[in-house]
Amino acid sequence: GDGPPFVVILSLPGTGKSHLAIAALSAYAAAGYWVSYTFVPQYLALQRASFGVEALREQATSAWATINKATVLALDDWGLEQGTDWAKKAIEEVVVYRAQRGLKTIITANHLKNAEERSRSRFADKTLTRMVDCVGAVDVRPFLGRNA
């Protein structure tokens, strides 16, 4: 689709950000795009675990290749990682790679406090990013019979 390459969906936990991202991926897939979904904390855990562990290095390299080659990528739950310098830089690498190539990227987050300054700058640029701020959205999990 048209529009800026980045879409950032911000809201409190349980308000449907992940569902919106997955619905968008489904629409892009139906239109013939190669899509990929990545749960950011899991991706970072794999990358971290692969340091010095040959058996995991191939899996980590494959994950890196997948998220960078997908025409449309969803990075779900940005910021749930602990905000360490290493985590910030690892995600910033993905953002830089995709921004330089104009690849569509959907990011869901509760906030962007842990983002690197370069990422926050990109996200503030309306030619690169569409911000979808769902302030005031309600946690829907109790209505679905799930714990908050």
Coordinates of N, CA and C in Angstrom, one line a residue:
G1 N 0.7 -1.2 0.0 CA 0.0 0.0 0.0 C 0.8 1.3 0.0
D2 N 0.0 2.3 -0.2 CA 0.6 3.7 -0.1 C 0.8 4.1 1.3
G3 N 1.4 5.3 1.4 CA 1.6 5.8 2.7 C 3.0 5.6 3.2
P4 N 3.3 6.1 4.4 CA 4.7 6.0 4.9 C 5.0 4.5 5.2
P5 N 6.3 4.2 5.2 CA 6.7 2.8 5.4 C 6.5 2.3 6.8
F6 N 6.4 3.2 7.8 CA 6.3 2.8 9.2 C 4.9 3.1 9.7
V7 N 4.2 2.2 10.4 CA 3.0 2.5 11.2 C 3.3 2.1 12.6
V8 N 3.1 3.0 13.5 CA 3.3 2.7 15.0 C 2.0 2.8 15.7
I9 N 1.6 1.7 16.3 CA 0.3 1.6 17.0 C 0.6 1.6 18.5
L10 N 0.2 2.7 19.2 CA 0.5 2.9 20.6 C -0.8 2.8 21.4
S11 N -0.7 2.0 22.5 CA -1.9 1.9 23.4 C -1.5 1.1 24.6
L12 N -2.4 1.1 25.6 CA -2.2 0.3 26.8 C -2.3 -1.2 26.5
P13 N -1.8 -2.0 27.4 CA -1.9 -3.5 27.1 C -3.4 -3.9 27.1
G14 N -3.6 -4.9 26.2 CA -5.0 -5.5 26.1 C -6.0 -4.8 25.3
T15 N -5.5 -3.8 24.5 CA -6.5 -3.0 23.7 C -6.5 -3.3 22.3
G16 N -5.9 -4.4 21.9 CA -6.0 -4.9 20.5 C -5.0 -4.5 19.5
K17 N -3.8 -4.0 20.0 CA -2.8 -3.6 19.1 C -2.3 -4.7 18.2
S18 N -2.0 -5.9 18.9 CA -1.5 -7.0 18.2 C -2.5 -7.5 17.1
H19 N -3.8 -7.5 17.5 CA -4.8 -7.9 16.6 C -4.9 -7.0 15.3
L20 N -4.7 -5.7 15.6 CA -4.7 -4.8 14.4 C -3.5 -5.1 13.5
A21 N -2.4 -5.3 14.1 CA -1.2 -5.6 13.3 C -1.3 -6.9 12.5
I22 N -1.9 -7.9 13.1 CA -2.1 -9.2 12.4 C -3.1 -9.1 11.3
A23 N -4.2 -8.3 11.6 CA -5.2 -8.0 10.6 C -4.6 -7.3 9.4
A24 N -3.7 -6.3 9.6 CA -3.0 -5.6 8.5 C -2.1 -6.6 7.8
L25 N -1.4 -7.5 8.5 CA -0.5 -8.4 7.8 C -1.4 -9.3 6.9
S26 N -2.5 -9.8 7.4 CA -3.4 -10.6 6.6 C -3.9 -9.9 5.3
A27 N -4.2 -8.7 5.4 CA -4.6 -7.9 4.2 C -3.5 -7.8 3.2
Y28 N -2.3 -7.5 3.7 CA -1.1 -7.4 2.8 C -0.8 -8.8 2.2
A29 N -0.9 -9.8 3.0 CA -0.7 -11.2 2.4 C -1.7 -11.5 1.3
A30 N -3.0 -11.2 1.6 CA -4.0 -11.4 0.6 C -3.7 -10.6 -0.7
A31 N -3.0 -9.5 -0.6 CA -2.7 -8.7 -1.8 C -1.4 -9.1 -2.4
G32 N -0.8 -10.2 -1.9 CA 0.4 -10.8 -2.5 C 1.7 -10.4 -1.9
Y33 N 1.7 -9.7 -0.8 CA 3.0 -9.3 -0.2 C 3.5 -10.4 0.7
W34 N 4.8 -10.4 0.8 CA 5.5 -11.4 1.7 C 5.5 -10.7 3.1
V35 N 4.8 -11.3 4.1 CA 4.7 -10.7 5.4 C 5.3 -11.6 6.4
S36 N 5.7 -11.0 7.6 CA 6.3 -11.7 8.7 C 5.8 -11.0 10.0
Y37 N 5.6 -11.8 11.0 CA 5.2 -11.4 12.3 C 6.3 -11.7 13.3
T38 N 6.8 -10.8 14.1 CA 7.8 -11.0 15.0 C 7.4 -10.4 16.4
F39 N 7.4 -11.3 17.4 CA 7.2 -10.9 18.8 C 8.6 -10.4 19.3
V40 N 8.7 -9.1 19.5 CA 10.0 -8.5 19.8 C 10.8 -9.2 20.9
P41 N 10.1 -9.4 22.1 CA 10.9 -10.0 23.2 C 11.4 -11.4 22.9
Q42 N 10.7 -12.2 22.1 CA 11.1 -13.5 21.7 C 12.3 -13.4 20.7
Y43 N 12.2 -12.5 19.8 CA 13.3 -12.3 18.8 C 14.6 -11.9 19.5
L44 N 14.5 -11.0 20.5 CA 15.7 -10.6 21.2 C 16.2 -11.7 22.1
A45 N 15.3 -12.5 22.7 CA 15.8 -13.6 23.5 C 16.6 -14.6 22.6
L46 N 16.1 -14.9 21.4 CA 16.8 -15.8 20.5 C 18.2 -15.2 20.1
Q47 N 18.2 -13.9 19.8 CA 19.5 -13.3 19.4 C 20.5 -13.3 20.5
R48 N 20.0 -13.0 21.8 CA 20.9 -13.1 22.9 C 21.4 -14.5 23.2
A49 N 20.5 -15.5 23.2 CA 20.8 -16.8 23.5 C 21.8 -17.4 22.5
S50 N 21.8 -16.9 21.3 CA 22.7 -17.4 20.2 C 24.2 -17.0 20.4
F51 N 24.5 -16.0 21.2 CA 25.8 -15.6 21.4 C 26.6 -16.8 21.9
G52 N 27.6 -17.2 21.2 CA 28.5 -18.3 21.6 C 27.9 -19.7 21.5
V53 N 26.6 -19.8 21.0 CA 26.0 -21.2 21.0 C 25.7 -21.5 19.5
E54 N 26.6 -22.3 18.9 CA 26.6 -22.6 17.5 C 25.2 -23.1 17.1
A55 N 24.6 -24.0 17.9 CA 23.3 -24.6 17.5 C 22.2 -23.6 17.3
L56 N 22.3 -22.4 18.0 CA 21.2 -21.4 17.9 C 21.6 -20.3 16.9
R57 N 22.9 -20.3 16.5 CA 23.3 -19.2 15.6 C 22.6 -19.2 14.3
E58 N 22.4 -20.4 13.7 CA 21.7 -20.6 12.4 C 20.2 -20.1 12.6
Q59 N 19.6 -20.5 13.7 CA 18.2 -20.1 13.9 C 18.1 -18.5 14.0
A60 N 19.0 -17.9 14.8 CA 19.0 -16.5 15.0 C 19.3 -15.8 13.6
T61 N 20.2 -16.3 12.8 CA 20.5 -15.7 11.5 C 19.3 -15.8 10.6
S62 N 18.6 -16.9 10.7 CA 17.4 -17.1 9.9 C 16.3 -16.1 10.3
A63 N 16.2 -15.9 11.6 CA 15.2 -14.9 12.1 C 15.5 -13.5 11.6
W64 N 16.8 -13.2 11.7 CA 17.2 -11.9 11.2 C 16.9 -11.7 9.7
A65 N 17.2 -12.7 8.9 CA 17.0 -12.6 7.5 C 15.5 -12.5 7.2
T66 N 14.7 -13.2 7.9 CA 13.2 -13.2 7.7 C 12.7 -11.8 7.9
I67 N 13.0 -11.2 9.1 CA 12.4 -9.9 9.4 C 13.0 -8.8 8.5
N68 N 14.1 -9.0 7.9 CA 14.6 -8.0 7.0 C 14.3 -8.1 5.6
K69 N 13.8 -9.3 5.2 CA 13.5 -9.6 3.8 C 12.0 -9.4 3.6
A70 N 11.2 -9.6 4.6 CA 9.7 -9.5 4.5 C 9.3 -8.1 3.9
T71 N 8.4 -8.2 2.9 CA 7.9 -6.9 2.4 C 7.2 -6.1 3.4
V72 N 6.4 -6.8 4.3 CA 5.7 -6.1 5.4 C 6.0 -6.9 6.6
L73 N 6.5 -6.2 7.7 CA 6.8 -6.8 8.9 C 6.0 -6.2 10.1
A74 N 5.6 -7.0 11.0 CA 5.0 -6.5 12.2 C 6.0 -6.8 13.3
L75 N 6.4 -5.8 14.1 CA 7.2 -5.9 15.3 C 6.3 -5.7 16.4
D76 N 5.9 -6.8 17.1 CA 4.8 -6.7 18.1 C 5.5 -6.6 19.5
D77 N 4.9 -5.8 20.3 CA 5.3 -5.5 21.7 C 6.7 -5.0 21.8
W78 N 7.0 -4.0 21.0 CA 8.2 -3.2 21.1 C 8.2 -2.6 22.5
G79 N 9.3 -2.6 23.2 CA 9.5 -2.0 24.5 C 9.2 -2.9 25.7
L80 N 8.7 -4.2 25.4 CA 8.6 -5.1 26.5 C 9.9 -5.7 27.0
E81 N 10.9 -5.6 26.0 CA 12.3 -6.0 26.4 C 12.7 -5.0 27.5
Q82 N 13.7 -5.2 28.2 CA 14.1 -4.4 29.4 C 14.7 -3.1 29.0
G83 N 14.8 -2.8 27.8 CA 15.4 -1.5 27.5 C 16.9 -1.4 27.7
T84 N 17.6 -2.5 27.6 CA 19.0 -2.5 27.8 C 19.6 -1.9 26.5
D85 N 20.8 -1.4 26.7 CA 21.5 -0.8 25.5 C 21.6 -1.8 24.4
W86 N 21.9 -3.1 24.7 CA 22.0 -4.1 23.7 C 20.7 -4.3 22.9
A87 N 19.6 -4.4 23.7 CA 18.3 -4.6 23.1 C 17.9 -3.4 22.2
K88 N 18.1 -2.2 22.7 CA 17.8 -1.0 21.9 C 18.6 -1.0 20.6
K89 N 19.8 -1.3 20.6 CA 20.7 -1.3 19.4 C 20.2 -2.5 18.5
A90 N 19.9 -3.6 19.0 CA 19.4 -4.7 18.2 C 18.2 -4.4 17.4
I91 N 17.2 -3.7 18.0 CA 16.0 -3.4 17.4 C 16.3 -2.2 16.4
E92 N 17.1 -1.3 16.8 CA 17.5 -0.1 16.0 C 18.1 -0.6 14.7
E93 N 18.9 -1.7 14.7 CA 19.4 -2.2 13.5 C 18.3 -2.6 12.5
V94 N 17.3 -3.2 13.0 CA 16.1 -3.6 12.2 C 15.5 -2.4 11.6
V95 N 15.2 -1.4 12.4 CA 14.5 -0.2 12.0 C 15.4 0.5 10.9
V96 N 16.7 0.7 11.1 CA 17.5 1.3 10.1 C 17.5 0.5 8.8
Y97 N 17.7 -0.8 8.9 CA 17.7 -1.6 7.7 C 16.4 -1.4 6.9
R98 N 15.3 -1.5 7.6 CA 14.0 -1.4 6.9 C 13.7 0.0 6.4
A99 N 14.1 1.0 7.2 CA 13.9 2.4 6.8 C 14.7 2.8 5.5
Q100 N 15.9 2.3 5.5 CA 16.8 2.6 4.3 C 16.2 2.0 3.0
R101 N 15.5 0.9 3.2 CA 14.9 0.2 2.0 C 13.4 0.6 1.8
G102 N 12.8 1.4 2.6 CA 11.4 1.7 2.5 C 10.5 0.6 2.7
L103 N 10.9 -0.4 3.5 CA 10.0 -1.6 3.7 C 9.0 -1.3 4.8
K104 N 7.8 -1.7 4.5 CA 6.6 -1.5 5.4 C 6.9 -2.2 6.7
T105 N 6.7 -1.5 7.8 CA 6.9 -2.0 9.1 C 5.8 -1.5 10.0
I106 N 5.1 -2.5 10.7 CA 4.1 -2.1 11.7 C 4.6 -2.4 13.0
I107 N 4.6 -1.5 13.9 CA 5.2 -1.6 15.3 C 4.0 -1.4 16.3
T108 N 3.9 -2.3 17.2 CA 3.0 -2.2 18.3 C 3.8 -1.9 19.6
A109 N 3.3 -1.0 20.4 CA 4.0 -0.7 21.6 C 3.0 0.0 22.6
N110 N 3.4 -0.2 23.9 CA 2.7 0.5 24.9 C 3.2 2.0 25.0
H111 N 4.4 2.1 24.7 CA 5.1 3.4 24.7 C 6.4 3.3 23.9
L112 N 7.1 4.4 23.6 CA 8.3 4.4 22.9 C 9.5 4.9 23.8
K113 N 9.3 4.9 25.1 CA 10.3 5.4 26.0 C 11.7 4.7 25.8
N114 N 11.7 3.4 25.5 CA 12.9 2.7 25.4 C 13.6 2.7 24.0
A115 N 12.9 3.4 23.1 CA 13.4 3.5 21.7 C 14.7 4.3 21.7
E116 N 15.6 3.9 20.8 CA 16.8 4.8 20.5 C 16.3 6.1 20.0
E117 N 17.1 7.1 20.2 CA 16.8 8.5 19.7 C 16.6 8.5 18.2
R118 N 17.4 7.7 17.5 CA 17.2 7.7 16.0 C 15.9 7.1 15.6
S119 N 15.4 6.1 16.3 CA 14.1 5.6 16.0 C 13.0 6.6 16.3
R120 N 13.1 7.2 17.5 CA 12.1 8.2 17.9 C 12.0 9.3 16.8
S121 N 13.2 9.7 16.3 CA 13.3 10.7 15.3 C 12.6 10.3 14.0
R122 N 12.8 9.0 13.6 CA 12.1 8.5 12.4 C 10.6 8.5 12.6
F123 N 10.2 8.0 13.8 CA 8.8 7.9 14.1 C 8.1 9.3 14.2
A124 N 8.8 10.3 14.5 CA 8.3 11.7 14.5 C 8.1 12.3 13.1
D125 N 8.8 11.7 12.2 CA 8.8 12.2 10.8 C 7.6 11.7 10.1
K126 N 6.6 12.5 9.8 CA 5.3 12.1 9.2 C 5.5 11.6 7.8
T127 N 6.6 11.8 7.1 CA 6.8 11.2 5.8 C 7.3 9.8 5.9
L128 N 7.8 9.4 7.1 CA 8.2 8.0 7.3 C 7.3 7.2 8.1
T129 N 6.5 7.8 9.0 CA 5.7 7.1 10.0 C 4.3 7.7 10.1
R130 N 3.4 6.7 10.2 CA 2.0 7.1 10.6 C 1.8 6.6 12.1
M131 N 1.6 7.5 13.0 CA 1.4 7.2 14.4 C -0.1 6.9 14.6
V132 N -0.5 5.8 15.2 CA -1.9 5.5 15.6 C -1.9 5.4 17.1
D133 N -2.3 6.5 17.7 CA -2.3 6.5 19.2 C -3.7 6.2 19.6
C134 N -3.9 5.1 20.3 CA -5.2 4.6 20.8 C -5.4 5.0 22.3
V135 N -5.0 6.2 22.6 CA -5.2 6.7 24.0 C -6.7 6.6 24.3
G136 N -7.0 6.1 25.5 CA -8.3 5.9 25.9 C -9.0 4.6 25.5
A137 N -8.2 3.8 24.8 CA -8.8 2.4 24.4 C -8.9 1.6 25.7
V138 N -9.9 0.7 25.7 CA -10.2 -0.1 26.9 C -9.6 -1.5 26.7
D139 N -9.1 -2.0 27.9 CA -8.6 -3.4 27.9 C -9.8 -4.3 27.6
V140 N -9.7 -5.0 26.5 CA -10.8 -5.9 26.1 C -10.8 -7.3 26.7
R141 N -9.7 -7.6 27.3 CA -9.5 -9.0 27.8 C -10.6 -9.4 28.7
P142 N -11.0 -8.6 29.7 CA -12.1 -9.1 30.6 C -13.4 -9.4 29.9
F143 N -13.7 -8.7 28.8 CA -14.9 -9.0 28.0 C -14.8 -10.3 27.2
L144 N -13.5 -10.7 27.0 CA -13.3 -12.0 26.3 C -13.1 -13.1 27.2
G145 N -13.3 -12.9 28.5 CA -13.1 -14.0 29.5 C -11.7 -14.3 29.8
R146 N -10.8 -13.3 29.6 CA -9.4 -13.5 29.8 C -8.9 -12.6 31.0
N147 N -7.9 -13.0 31.7 CA -7.4 -12.2 32.7 C -6.6 -11.0 32.1
A148 N -6.7 -9.9 32.8 CA -5.9 -8.7 32.4 C -4.5 -8.9 32.6

